[in-house]
Short mmCIF file of C-alpha atoms in Angstrom, two decimals:
data_model
loop_
_atom_site.label_atom_id
_atom_site.label_comp_id
_atom_site.label_asym_id
_atom_site.label_seq_id
_atom_site.Cartn_x
_atom_site.Cartn_y
_atom_site.Cartn_z
CA MET B 1 75.14 157.19 99.40
CA VAL B 2 72.46 154.84 100.74
CA TYR B 3 69.69 154.04 98.32
CA ALA B 4 66.32 152.48 99.00
CA VAL B 5 63.63 151.33 96.59
CA GLY B 6 59.86 151.27 96.95
CA VAL B 7 57.76 149.22 94.55
CA ASP B 8 54.00 149.59 94.35
CA ILE B 9 52.24 146.96 92.25
CA GLY B 10 48.74 148.27 91.71
CA SER B 11 45.94 146.59 89.79
CA ALA B 12 46.44 148.91 86.83
CA PHE B 13 49.99 150.28 87.11
CA ALA B 14 53.27 149.25 88.70
CA LYS B 15 55.51 151.97 90.07
CA ALA B 16 59.08 151.90 91.35
CA ALA B 17 60.76 154.81 93.16
CA ILE B 18 64.41 155.15 94.24
CA ILE B 19 65.44 157.53 96.98
CA SER B 20 68.57 158.57 98.81
CA SER B 21 68.06 161.72 100.82
CA GLN B 22 65.41 162.62 98.26
CA LEU B 23 63.66 161.19 95.20
CA VAL B 24 66.30 160.02 92.70
CA ALA B 25 64.28 158.30 89.96
CA TYR B 26 61.01 156.52 89.33
CA HIS B 27 59.29 154.46 86.68
CA ILE B 28 55.64 153.63 85.94
CA ILE B 29 54.42 150.79 83.70
CA PRO B 30 51.09 149.06 83.18
CA SER B 31 50.75 146.09 85.55
CA GLY B 32 49.79 143.62 82.82
CA GLY B 33 49.16 139.97 83.50
CA ASN B 34 52.44 138.89 85.09
CA TYR B 35 53.21 140.93 88.20
CA LYS B 36 56.57 139.26 88.78
CA LEU B 37 57.93 140.33 85.41
CA THR B 38 56.30 143.73 85.76
CA ALA B 39 57.93 144.32 89.15
CA ASP B 40 61.34 143.36 87.73
CA GLU B 41 60.82 145.65 84.75
CA ALA B 42 59.69 148.64 86.83
CA ILE B 43 62.73 148.42 89.11
CA LYS B 44 65.15 147.77 86.25
CA GLU B 45 63.94 150.86 84.41
CA ALA B 46 64.04 153.05 87.52
CA LEU B 47 67.59 151.86 88.26
CA LYS B 48 68.61 152.60 84.68
CA LYS B 49 67.30 156.17 84.99
CA ALA B 50 69.33 156.58 88.20
CA SER B 51 72.41 154.87 86.68
CA LEU B 52 72.38 152.39 89.53
CA SER B 53 72.22 148.63 89.80
CA LEU B 54 70.33 146.45 92.26
CA LYS B 55 73.48 145.85 94.35
CA ASP B 56 73.60 149.59 95.12
CA ILE B 57 70.22 149.32 96.84
CA ALA B 58 70.26 148.80 100.60
CA TYR B 59 66.62 147.95 101.12
CA VAL B 60 63.55 147.22 98.98
CA ALA B 61 60.00 147.61 100.27
CA ALA B 62 57.02 146.40 98.27
CA THR B 63 53.43 147.50 98.59
CA GLY B 64 50.12 147.42 96.71
CA TYR B 65 47.73 144.82 95.37
CA GLY B 66 50.50 142.64 93.88
CA ALA B 67 53.22 143.28 96.50
CA SER B 68 53.79 139.58 97.13
CA ASN B 69 55.09 139.23 93.57
CA VAL B 70 58.13 141.43 94.14
CA SER B 71 60.68 138.65 94.49
CA PHE B 72 63.61 140.74 95.79
CA ALA B 73 61.65 142.77 98.37
CA ASN B 74 63.10 142.85 101.88
CA GLU B 75 59.69 143.62 103.27
CA ILE B 76 56.05 144.11 102.35
CA ILE B 77 54.40 147.19 103.84
CA ILE B 78 50.66 147.87 103.74
CA GLU B 79 49.56 150.46 101.21
CA ILE B 80 47.97 152.92 103.59
CA SER B 81 51.23 153.39 105.54
CA CYS B 82 53.17 153.98 102.35
CA GLN B 83 50.61 156.40 100.96
CA ALA B 84 50.45 158.43 104.16
CA ARG B 85 54.23 158.62 104.25
CA GLY B 86 54.42 159.60 100.58
CA VAL B 87 51.74 162.28 100.89
CA SER B 88 53.52 163.76 103.87
CA TYR B 89 56.78 163.92 101.86
CA PHE B 90 55.10 166.00 99.13
CA PHE B 91 52.82 168.05 101.38
CA PRO B 92 53.56 168.05 105.15
CA SER B 93 50.42 170.13 105.79
CA VAL B 94 48.00 167.54 104.43
CA ARG B 95 45.67 165.89 106.97
CA THR B 96 43.20 164.21 104.60
CA ALA B 97 44.11 162.38 101.39
CA ILE B 98 41.99 160.83 98.65
CA ASP B 99 43.45 158.06 96.52
CA ILE B 100 41.60 157.16 93.33
CA GLY B 101 43.14 153.97 92.04
CA GLY B 102 42.36 151.31 89.46
CA GLN B 103 39.98 149.34 91.68
CA PHE B 104 39.12 151.41 94.72
CA THR B 105 38.87 154.88 96.14
CA ARG B 106 40.46 155.27 99.54
CA VAL B 107 40.20 158.23 101.87
CA PHE B 108 42.54 158.52 104.84
CA LYS B 109 43.57 160.96 107.51
CA LEU B 110 47.17 161.41 108.52
CA ASP B 111 49.10 163.13 111.27
CA ASP B 112 52.06 165.52 111.08
CA ARG B 113 54.51 162.60 111.12
CA GLY B 114 52.99 161.01 108.03
CA LYS B 115 51.17 158.25 109.91
CA ALA B 116 47.68 157.24 108.81
CA THR B 117 45.17 157.65 111.63
CA ALA B 118 41.89 156.63 109.98
CA PHE B 119 40.80 155.39 106.61
CA MET B 120 37.86 154.23 104.56
CA LEU B 121 37.91 152.09 101.44
CA SER B 122 35.19 152.10 98.79
CA GLU B 123 33.50 148.92 97.71
CA LYS B 124 35.21 147.31 94.77
CA CYS B 125 32.97 149.10 92.34
CA ALA B 126 34.13 150.35 88.95
CA ALA B 127 32.18 153.59 89.37
CA GLY B 128 34.27 154.38 92.45
CA SER B 129 37.60 153.87 90.71
CA GLY B 130 39.73 154.92 87.78
CA ARG B 131 38.22 152.00 85.88
CA PHE B 132 35.10 154.11 85.33
CA LEU B 133 37.14 156.61 83.35
CA GLN B 134 38.67 153.85 81.25
CA VAL B 135 35.21 152.42 80.49
CA ILE B 136 33.91 155.82 79.38
CA ALA B 137 37.06 156.66 77.43
CA ARG B 138 36.47 153.46 75.45
CA VAL B 139 32.85 154.40 74.70
CA LEU B 140 33.89 157.89 73.60
CA GLN B 141 36.89 156.50 71.71
CA ILE B 142 39.38 158.82 73.33
CA ASP B 143 42.64 158.31 75.24
CA PHE B 144 42.68 158.47 79.02
CA ALA B 145 44.92 161.54 78.84
CA GLU B 146 42.37 163.44 76.77
CA ILE B 147 39.60 163.04 79.36
CA GLY B 148 40.63 165.87 81.69
CA PRO B 149 41.28 168.63 79.15
CA LEU B 150 38.14 167.71 77.14
CA SER B 151 35.88 167.72 80.19
CA LEU B 152 36.99 171.23 81.12
CA LYS B 153 35.40 172.46 77.89
CA SER B 154 31.99 171.22 78.98
CA ARG B 155 29.24 173.80 78.80
CA GLU B 156 26.20 171.77 79.81
CA ARG B 157 27.05 168.83 82.04
CA VAL B 158 25.11 165.63 81.37
CA ASP B 159 23.95 164.38 84.76
CA PHE B 160 23.82 160.62 85.14
CA SER B 161 20.93 158.98 86.90
CA THR B 162 23.09 156.07 87.99
CA GLY B 163 26.16 155.37 90.08
CA CYS B 164 26.98 152.14 88.24
CA ALA B 165 29.65 152.08 85.51
CA VAL B 166 27.71 149.55 83.45
CA PHE B 167 24.46 151.54 83.54
CA ALA B 168 26.33 154.80 82.98
CA GLU B 169 27.98 153.29 79.90
CA SER B 170 24.56 152.56 78.36
CA GLU B 171 23.28 155.94 79.46
CA ALA B 172 26.28 157.63 77.84
CA ILE B 173 25.59 155.79 74.58
CA SER B 174 21.94 156.94 74.66
CA ARG B 175 22.98 160.50 75.36
CA ILE B 176 25.49 160.48 72.51
CA ALA B 177 22.71 159.24 70.21
CA GLU B 178 20.65 162.22 71.37
CA GLY B 179 23.45 164.56 70.50
CA ALA B 180 25.22 165.18 73.80
CA SER B 181 28.87 166.16 73.43
CA LYS B 182 31.82 164.13 74.74
CA GLU B 183 32.78 167.11 76.89
CA ASP B 184 29.41 167.22 78.64
CA ILE B 185 29.33 163.46 79.16
CA LEU B 186 32.81 163.47 80.70
CA ALA B 187 31.84 166.31 83.01
CA GLY B 188 28.85 164.23 84.14
CA ILE B 189 31.02 161.20 84.81
CA HIS B 190 33.39 163.34 86.87
CA ARG B 191 30.46 164.67 88.84
CA ALA B 192 29.20 161.14 89.55
CA MET B 193 32.68 160.10 90.74
CA ALA B 194 33.03 163.23 92.84
CA ALA B 195 29.70 162.49 94.53
CA LYS B 196 30.88 158.97 95.40
CA THR B 197 34.13 160.37 96.76
CA LEU B 198 32.29 162.93 98.87
CA ASN B 199 30.26 160.14 100.41
CA LEU B 200 33.45 158.37 101.47
CA ILE B 201 35.05 161.58 102.78
CA GLU B 202 32.01 162.35 104.90
CA ARG B 203 32.39 158.99 106.59
CA VAL B 204 36.04 159.61 107.48
CA GLY B 205 35.72 163.31 108.25
CA MET B 206 37.42 166.11 106.40
CA GLU B 207 40.35 168.07 107.77
CA PRO B 208 42.34 170.41 105.51
CA ASP B 209 44.71 170.44 103.77
CA CYS B 210 43.46 167.79 101.42
CA ALA B 211 45.48 165.97 98.76
CA LEU B 212 44.37 163.89 95.79
CA ILE B 213 46.64 161.04 94.69
CA GLY B 214 46.52 157.93 92.51
CA GLY B 215 45.91 157.63 88.78
CA GLY B 216 42.59 159.49 89.12
CA ALA B 217 44.52 162.64 90.10
CA ARG B 218 46.04 162.74 86.61
CA ASP B 219 42.61 163.69 85.31
CA ILE B 220 42.35 167.44 85.76
CA GLY B 221 38.59 167.34 85.15
CA LEU B 222 38.12 164.93 88.03
CA VAL B 223 40.34 167.07 90.27
CA LYS B 224 38.24 170.17 89.49
CA SER B 225 35.00 168.28 89.98
CA ILE B 226 36.04 167.03 93.43
CA GLU B 227 37.26 170.53 94.33
CA GLU B 228 33.87 171.88 93.34
CA ILE B 229 31.93 169.37 95.42
CA LEU B 230 34.28 169.75 98.44
CA LYS B 231 34.47 173.53 98.04
CA LEU B 232 38.22 173.58 98.60
CA ASN B 233 41.45 173.37 96.66
CA LEU B 234 43.17 170.03 96.44
CA LEU B 235 46.90 169.55 96.58
CA VAL B 236 48.01 167.22 93.79
CA PRO B 237 51.60 165.95 93.64
CA GLU B 238 53.36 166.48 90.35
CA GLU B 239 53.43 162.70 89.94
CA PRO B 240 50.35 161.47 91.84
CA GLN B 241 50.77 157.81 90.91
CA ILE B 242 54.10 157.27 92.67
CA VAL B 243 53.03 158.38 96.15
CA ALA B 244 52.79 154.85 97.58
CA ALA B 245 56.03 153.69 95.91
CA LEU B 246 57.81 156.75 97.24
CA GLY B 247 56.35 156.24 100.71
CA ALA B 248 57.53 152.61 100.63
CA ALA B 249 61.01 153.82 99.63
CA LEU B 250 61.03 156.35 102.50
CA ILE B 251 60.07 153.67 105.01
CA ALA B 252 62.66 151.33 103.44
CA ARG B 253 65.36 153.92 103.84
CA GLU B 254 64.59 154.26 107.54
CA LYS B 255 65.21 150.54 107.90
CA THR B 256 68.75 151.09 106.64
CA TYR B 257 69.39 153.56 109.51
CA SER B 258 68.58 150.94 112.11
CA THR B 259 70.98 148.45 110.49
CA ASP B 260 73.81 151.00 110.17
CA MET C 1 -21.21 144.70 77.30
CA LYS C 2 -17.91 143.08 78.04
CA GLU C 3 -15.37 145.27 79.82
CA TYR C 4 -11.69 145.21 78.99
CA PHE C 5 -8.75 146.30 81.11
CA ALA C 6 -5.15 146.71 80.04
CA GLY C 7 -1.87 146.74 81.92
CA VAL C 8 1.28 148.18 80.36
CA ASP C 9 4.60 147.35 82.02
CA ILE C 10 7.50 149.33 80.62
CA GLY C 11 10.64 147.69 81.91
CA SER C 12 14.18 148.80 81.17
CA THR C 13 14.53 146.07 78.58
CA MET C 14 11.05 144.77 77.69
CA THR C 15 7.61 146.32 77.37
CA LYS C 16 4.69 144.04 78.18
CA VAL C 17 0.99 144.55 77.58
CA VAL C 18 -1.80 142.37 78.97
CA ILE C 19 -5.52 142.76 78.15
CA ILE C 20 -8.03 141.08 80.45
CA ASN C 21 -11.70 140.81 81.20
CA GLU C 22 -12.35 137.82 83.46
CA THR C 23 -9.15 136.15 82.30
CA ILE C 24 -6.09 137.07 80.22
CA LEU C 25 -7.30 137.58 76.66
CA ALA C 26 -4.11 138.74 75.01
CA SER C 27 -0.53 139.54 75.92
CA VAL C 28 2.38 140.94 73.95
CA VAL C 29 6.01 141.31 74.91
CA GLY C 30 8.23 143.59 72.87
CA PRO C 31 11.55 145.31 73.36
CA THR C 32 11.51 148.66 75.13
CA GLY C 33 14.07 149.80 72.59
CA PRO C 34 17.65 150.79 73.28
CA GLU C 35 17.46 154.53 72.64
CA HIS C 36 14.15 156.22 72.47
CA ARG C 37 11.93 153.70 74.16
CA LYS C 38 8.93 154.74 72.16
CA LEU C 39 7.62 151.27 71.57
CA ALA C 40 4.85 151.18 74.21
CA ASN C 41 2.25 152.23 71.69
CA ARG C 42 3.33 149.55 69.22
CA VAL C 43 3.11 146.80 71.80
CA MET C 44 -0.32 148.09 72.84
CA GLU C 45 -1.46 148.20 69.24
CA GLU C 46 -0.35 144.65 68.65
CA ALA C 47 -2.30 143.42 71.67
CA LEU C 48 -5.44 145.22 70.44
CA ASN C 49 -4.98 143.74 66.97
CA LYS C 50 -4.81 140.25 68.43
CA LEU C 51 -8.31 140.75 69.79
CA SER C 52 -9.56 142.89 66.88
CA LEU C 53 -10.51 145.38 69.54
CA PRO C 54 -10.75 149.15 69.00
CA PHE C 55 -8.69 151.10 71.51
CA SER C 56 -11.79 152.92 72.74
CA ASP C 57 -13.18 149.62 74.06
CA ILE C 58 -10.59 149.44 76.83
CA THR C 59 -12.28 150.62 80.01
CA TYR C 60 -9.16 151.38 82.00
CA ILE C 61 -5.41 151.29 81.40
CA VAL C 62 -2.76 151.16 84.12
CA ALA C 63 0.93 151.72 83.37
CA THR C 64 3.71 150.36 85.53
CA GLY C 65 7.45 149.70 85.36
CA TYR C 66 10.29 152.13 85.22
CA GLY C 67 8.89 153.91 82.16
CA ARG C 68 5.34 154.15 83.50
CA VAL C 69 5.26 157.94 83.87
CA ASN C 70 5.64 158.46 80.17
CA VAL C 71 2.79 156.40 78.77
CA PRO C 72 0.49 159.13 77.43
CA PHE C 73 -2.54 156.88 77.00
CA ALA C 74 -2.54 155.36 80.51
CA ASP C 75 -5.30 156.32 82.93
CA LYS C 76 -3.16 155.73 85.96
CA GLN C 77 0.40 154.89 86.99
CA ILE C 78 1.04 152.35 89.73
CA THR C 79 4.43 151.21 91.04
CA GLU C 80 5.73 147.88 89.84
CA ILE C 81 5.89 146.62 93.42
CA SER C 82 2.09 146.81 93.78
CA CYS C 83 1.52 145.46 90.29
CA HIS C 84 3.88 142.49 90.65
CA ALA C 85 2.29 141.66 93.99
CA ARG C 86 -1.22 141.73 92.53
CA GLY C 87 -0.23 139.77 89.43
CA VAL C 88 1.66 137.05 91.30
CA ALA C 89 -1.05 136.68 93.96
CA ASN C 90 -3.59 136.20 91.19
CA LEU C 91 -1.61 133.47 89.45
CA ILE C 92 -0.14 131.77 92.52
CA PRO C 93 -2.29 132.53 95.59
CA THR C 94 0.10 130.66 97.94
CA ALA C 95 2.97 133.06 97.12
CA ARG C 96 4.51 134.83 100.12
CA THR C 97 7.77 136.08 98.59
CA VAL C 98 8.32 137.35 95.05
CA ILE C 99 11.79 137.66 93.56
CA ASP C 100 11.69 139.65 90.35
CA ILE C 101 14.89 139.56 88.31
CA GLY C 102 14.71 142.21 85.63
CA GLY C 103 16.99 143.47 82.90
CA GLN C 104 18.36 146.34 84.97
CA ASP C 105 16.99 145.85 88.44
CA CYS C 106 16.03 143.21 90.92
CA LYS C 107 13.47 143.26 93.69
CA GLY C 108 12.14 141.15 96.50
CA ILE C 109 8.52 141.61 97.58
CA LYS C 110 6.79 140.17 100.65
CA LEU C 111 3.10 139.39 100.17
CA SER C 112 0.34 139.20 102.69
CA ASN C 113 -3.29 138.67 101.62
CA GLY C 114 -2.27 139.29 98.02
CA LYS C 115 -0.73 142.67 98.78
CA ALA C 116 2.84 143.91 99.00
CA VAL C 117 3.73 144.54 102.64
CA ASP C 118 7.49 144.97 102.31
CA PHE C 119 10.09 145.09 99.57
CA ALA C 120 13.80 145.43 98.85
CA MET C 121 15.18 146.64 95.60
CA ASN C 122 18.44 147.08 93.70
CA ASP C 123 18.30 149.38 90.73
CA LYS C 124 21.61 151.09 91.45
CA CYS C 125 24.10 148.46 90.42
CA ALA C 126 24.21 146.05 87.47
CA ALA C 127 25.38 143.16 89.65
CA GLY C 128 22.46 140.85 90.43
CA THR C 129 20.45 141.94 87.38
CA GLY C 130 20.04 140.65 83.85
CA ARG C 131 22.54 143.26 82.72
CA PHE C 132 25.33 141.41 84.52
CA LEU C 133 24.76 138.26 82.47
CA GLU C 134 24.31 140.27 79.30
CA VAL C 135 27.65 142.07 79.68
CA ILE C 136 29.52 138.90 80.51
CA ALA C 137 27.87 136.81 77.80
CA GLU C 138 29.11 139.37 75.33
CA ALA C 139 32.64 139.30 76.75
CA LEU C 140 32.65 135.50 76.51
CA GLY C 141 31.19 135.54 73.00
CA VAL C 142 28.22 133.44 74.11
CA GLU C 143 24.56 134.16 73.31
CA LEU C 144 22.61 135.18 76.39
CA GLU C 145 20.10 132.39 75.68
CA GLU C 146 22.88 129.78 75.76
CA MET C 147 24.08 130.76 79.23
CA ALA C 148 21.52 128.74 81.20
CA GLU C 149 22.18 125.52 79.33
CA LEU C 150 25.95 125.98 79.53
CA SER C 151 25.79 126.43 83.29
CA LEU C 152 23.86 123.17 83.69
CA LYS C 153 26.66 121.27 81.94
CA ALA C 154 29.26 122.37 84.49
CA LYS C 155 30.61 119.80 86.94
CA LYS C 156 31.41 122.60 89.34
CA ALA C 157 31.07 126.36 89.50
CA ALA C 158 34.20 128.48 89.12
CA GLU C 159 34.64 131.00 91.89
CA ILE C 160 34.01 134.57 90.77
CA SER C 161 35.49 136.88 93.38
CA ASN C 162 34.24 140.19 91.98
CA THR C 163 30.75 141.55 92.57
CA CYS C 164 31.10 144.56 90.26
CA THR C 165 30.13 143.67 86.67
CA VAL C 166 33.08 145.56 85.19
CA PHE C 167 35.65 143.75 87.34
CA ALA C 168 33.86 140.40 87.00
CA GLU C 169 34.11 140.78 83.23
CA LEU C 170 37.89 141.20 83.48
CA GLU C 171 38.12 138.30 85.91
CA VAL C 172 36.16 135.96 83.67
CA VAL C 173 38.17 136.81 80.58
CA SER C 174 41.46 136.22 82.39
CA LYS C 175 40.19 132.96 83.95
CA LEU C 176 39.12 131.75 80.52
CA ALA C 177 42.64 132.49 79.27
CA GLU C 178 44.03 130.50 82.20
CA GLY C 179 42.06 127.50 80.98
CA VAL C 180 39.04 127.42 83.30
CA PRO C 181 36.28 125.66 81.29
CA LEU C 182 33.63 127.98 79.88
CA GLU C 183 30.71 126.12 81.45
CA GLU C 184 32.29 126.30 84.90
CA LEU C 185 32.71 130.04 84.50
CA VAL C 186 29.12 130.44 83.40
CA ALA C 187 27.95 128.33 86.35
CA GLY C 188 30.09 130.55 88.61
CA LEU C 189 28.45 133.65 87.17
CA HIS C 190 24.98 132.30 87.89
CA GLU C 191 26.15 131.49 91.38
CA ALA C 192 27.46 135.06 91.75
CA ILE C 193 24.17 136.61 90.65
CA ALA C 194 22.19 134.28 92.91
CA THR C 195 24.41 135.23 95.87
CA ARG C 196 23.89 138.90 95.18
CA ILE C 197 20.12 138.59 94.80
CA TYR C 198 19.77 136.30 97.78
CA GLY C 199 21.76 138.74 99.91
CA MET C 200 19.40 141.54 99.01
CA VAL C 201 16.15 139.60 99.27
CA SER C 202 17.03 137.94 102.57
CA ARG C 203 16.78 141.37 104.20
CA LEU C 204 13.10 140.52 103.96
CA LYS C 205 12.33 137.26 105.68
CA ILE C 206 12.04 134.81 102.79
CA GLU C 207 8.90 132.70 103.23
CA LYS C 208 7.37 129.86 101.25
CA ASP C 209 6.04 129.90 98.55
CA VAL C 210 8.75 131.79 96.74
CA VAL C 211 7.86 132.89 93.22
CA VAL C 212 10.53 134.01 90.78
CA THR C 213 9.49 136.39 87.99
CA GLY C 214 11.04 138.61 85.35
CA GLY C 215 13.45 137.68 82.60
CA GLY C 216 15.73 136.02 85.16
CA ALA C 217 13.05 133.42 85.88
CA LYS C 218 13.39 132.18 82.30
CA ASN C 219 17.02 131.26 82.98
CA ILE C 220 16.92 127.74 84.41
CA GLY C 221 20.56 127.94 85.50
CA LEU C 222 19.83 131.02 87.58
CA VAL C 223 16.61 129.55 89.03
CA LYS C 224 18.54 126.44 90.12
CA ALA C 225 21.26 128.58 91.69
CA MET C 226 18.59 130.56 93.55
CA GLU C 227 16.95 127.34 94.78
CA ALA C 228 20.30 126.16 96.12
CA LYS C 229 20.60 129.39 98.16
CA ILE C 230 17.02 129.38 99.40
CA GLY C 231 17.08 125.67 100.25
CA TYR C 232 13.84 124.60 98.58
CA PRO C 233 12.20 124.76 95.15
CA VAL C 234 10.74 128.01 93.89
CA LEU C 235 7.67 128.45 91.71
CA LYS C 236 7.40 130.42 88.54
CA PRO C 237 4.42 131.62 86.55
CA GLU C 238 3.86 130.20 83.08
CA ASP C 239 5.05 133.47 81.58
CA PRO C 240 7.23 135.14 84.21
CA LEU C 241 7.53 138.37 82.20
CA LEU C 242 3.84 139.20 82.42
CA THR C 243 3.11 139.44 86.14
CA GLY C 244 3.65 143.21 86.35
CA ALA C 245 1.40 143.98 83.37
CA LEU C 246 -1.22 141.50 84.58
CA GLY C 247 -1.19 143.05 88.05
CA ALA C 248 -1.54 146.50 86.51
CA ALA C 249 -4.61 145.40 84.52
CA LEU C 250 -6.12 143.74 87.61
CA LEU C 251 -5.53 146.79 89.79
CA GLY C 252 -7.22 148.91 87.12
CA LYS C 253 -10.18 146.58 87.18
CA ASP C 254 -10.31 146.73 91.00
CA MET C 255 -10.29 150.53 90.92
CA VAL C 256 -13.08 150.81 88.38
CA LYS C 257 -15.18 148.35 90.39
CA GLN C 258 -14.65 150.37 93.57
CA ALA C 259 -15.44 153.66 91.79
CA ILE C 260 -18.69 152.23 90.46
CA GLU C 261 -19.61 150.93 93.91
CA LYS C 262 -18.99 154.38 95.38
CA GLY C 263 -20.76 156.05 92.49
CA VAL C 264 -17.79 158.26 91.56
CA PRO C 265 -16.79 158.83 87.92
CA VAL C 266 -13.59 157.26 86.61
CA ALA C 267 -11.08 159.68 85.11
CA ARG C 268 -9.67 158.41 81.85
CA SER C 269 -7.04 159.59 79.41
CA GLU C 270 -7.61 160.12 75.73
CA ARG C 271 -7.59 156.81 73.84
CA GLN C 272 -4.98 157.75 71.31
CA LEU C 273 -1.87 155.79 70.49
CA ARG C 274 0.95 158.25 70.67
CA GLU C 275 4.62 157.69 71.11
CA ALA C 276 5.83 157.64 74.66
CA THR C 277 8.53 160.20 75.21
CA PHE C 278 11.19 159.63 77.80
CA PHE C 279 13.60 162.49 77.84
CA SER C 280 11.27 165.41 77.27
#
């Protein structure tokens, strides 16, 4: 069996995926301050889950913000190629994908072979990234994982007058003081993020099916909010954070064919 | 009988009141208040007390600033662009460009014959406003007032690669942990704000004299960073927080004068100090 590994070192999380003919194992850990150690750790843990060792791996491709820190990578591949490939693996019918990551939102179009054809990246703005959710979770003193389920219970969404995470944080504090519920505040934050995403999508052009990936896709409230604003259903992979790592692994595995 | 005119400028952070007749008679600056922002009446009251003036003696009151719509005792609301222009032109007649750095916004105004002819504004993003420094000062454990002085001590400015306040905060904290000296970081932050503001204001053609107003003008580190971008010294009013309120009072005076000349009555609100309500 030929195994390939894809490692995606994002600003918030590091992901490693191992594939043969299909996904074998993966591991996700916070990126922390030392990407080199984090990359080693992510791969080690993924290998452990697959009961493999590094010498069983034919090819390693690295991608993401900290890709250059993956010391044993055979190659670095740009994120967008890996994401498109990964999305296509999960959902061959997808033509537009939205990635909400720790620092950016990215929208891209892809063809039926899993190649990206156009893309648009947000400014590096916390309100256009998963960071916004972390900021608000801290204000509301809840865990990231609680955000989605809580927001779905919202009855009267608090609309925010700002698209800036810093201003929204103060606004949220004022609204809490006035008695607004956590649920309604979260729903408002999701709406603000969805509006920013829509803006980006409109610039790239929307073609169904549409997938949502990245850490932001783990927040069911955000998924619903974007669905509402786009007026369509989004396809969300079971594990939306590993799409780029998996795509890198798929591309890596192809490299092993050419050296066979 | 002497006539009095008042300007009330409700900013996101500070509320300012100026009372004038021929000159500025009294001015008060007080916090807008973090939650309910009901302090306009208190600041007004304090200004009246300074002059031992009954409220009914004020001929005309103009409100400006982001909270201007909710001042129940104001006779008229005028945008801060017009008010800043009028106030700055009165204090510094040679001014052609005004850069107002507020607590939560920042604007550039072009002046011609004492009037605003063009402007650019950022009130959407904390970067390039006082809020940026406030957030980062807190993360660094430094008082906001100390930031200017700290930045002047730096031999060089550390490079801050993030524009977004949230990411800049993370960057600064991690750079501090890496051993970058605090004053170099603070100098870098001033540089970052100046870059952001300059980028926005230079959409207007910056012309001499440039006047810097707002809370940002009180930060000597930021003013120096702005001067480095612009390429020549900038001017600032004696009290850079008051130009909006002063302009509001002056515009009120202008309007009453014009109404009298035309022989039309001046509509006035009830002279009663009530709390301003924001979220009703």
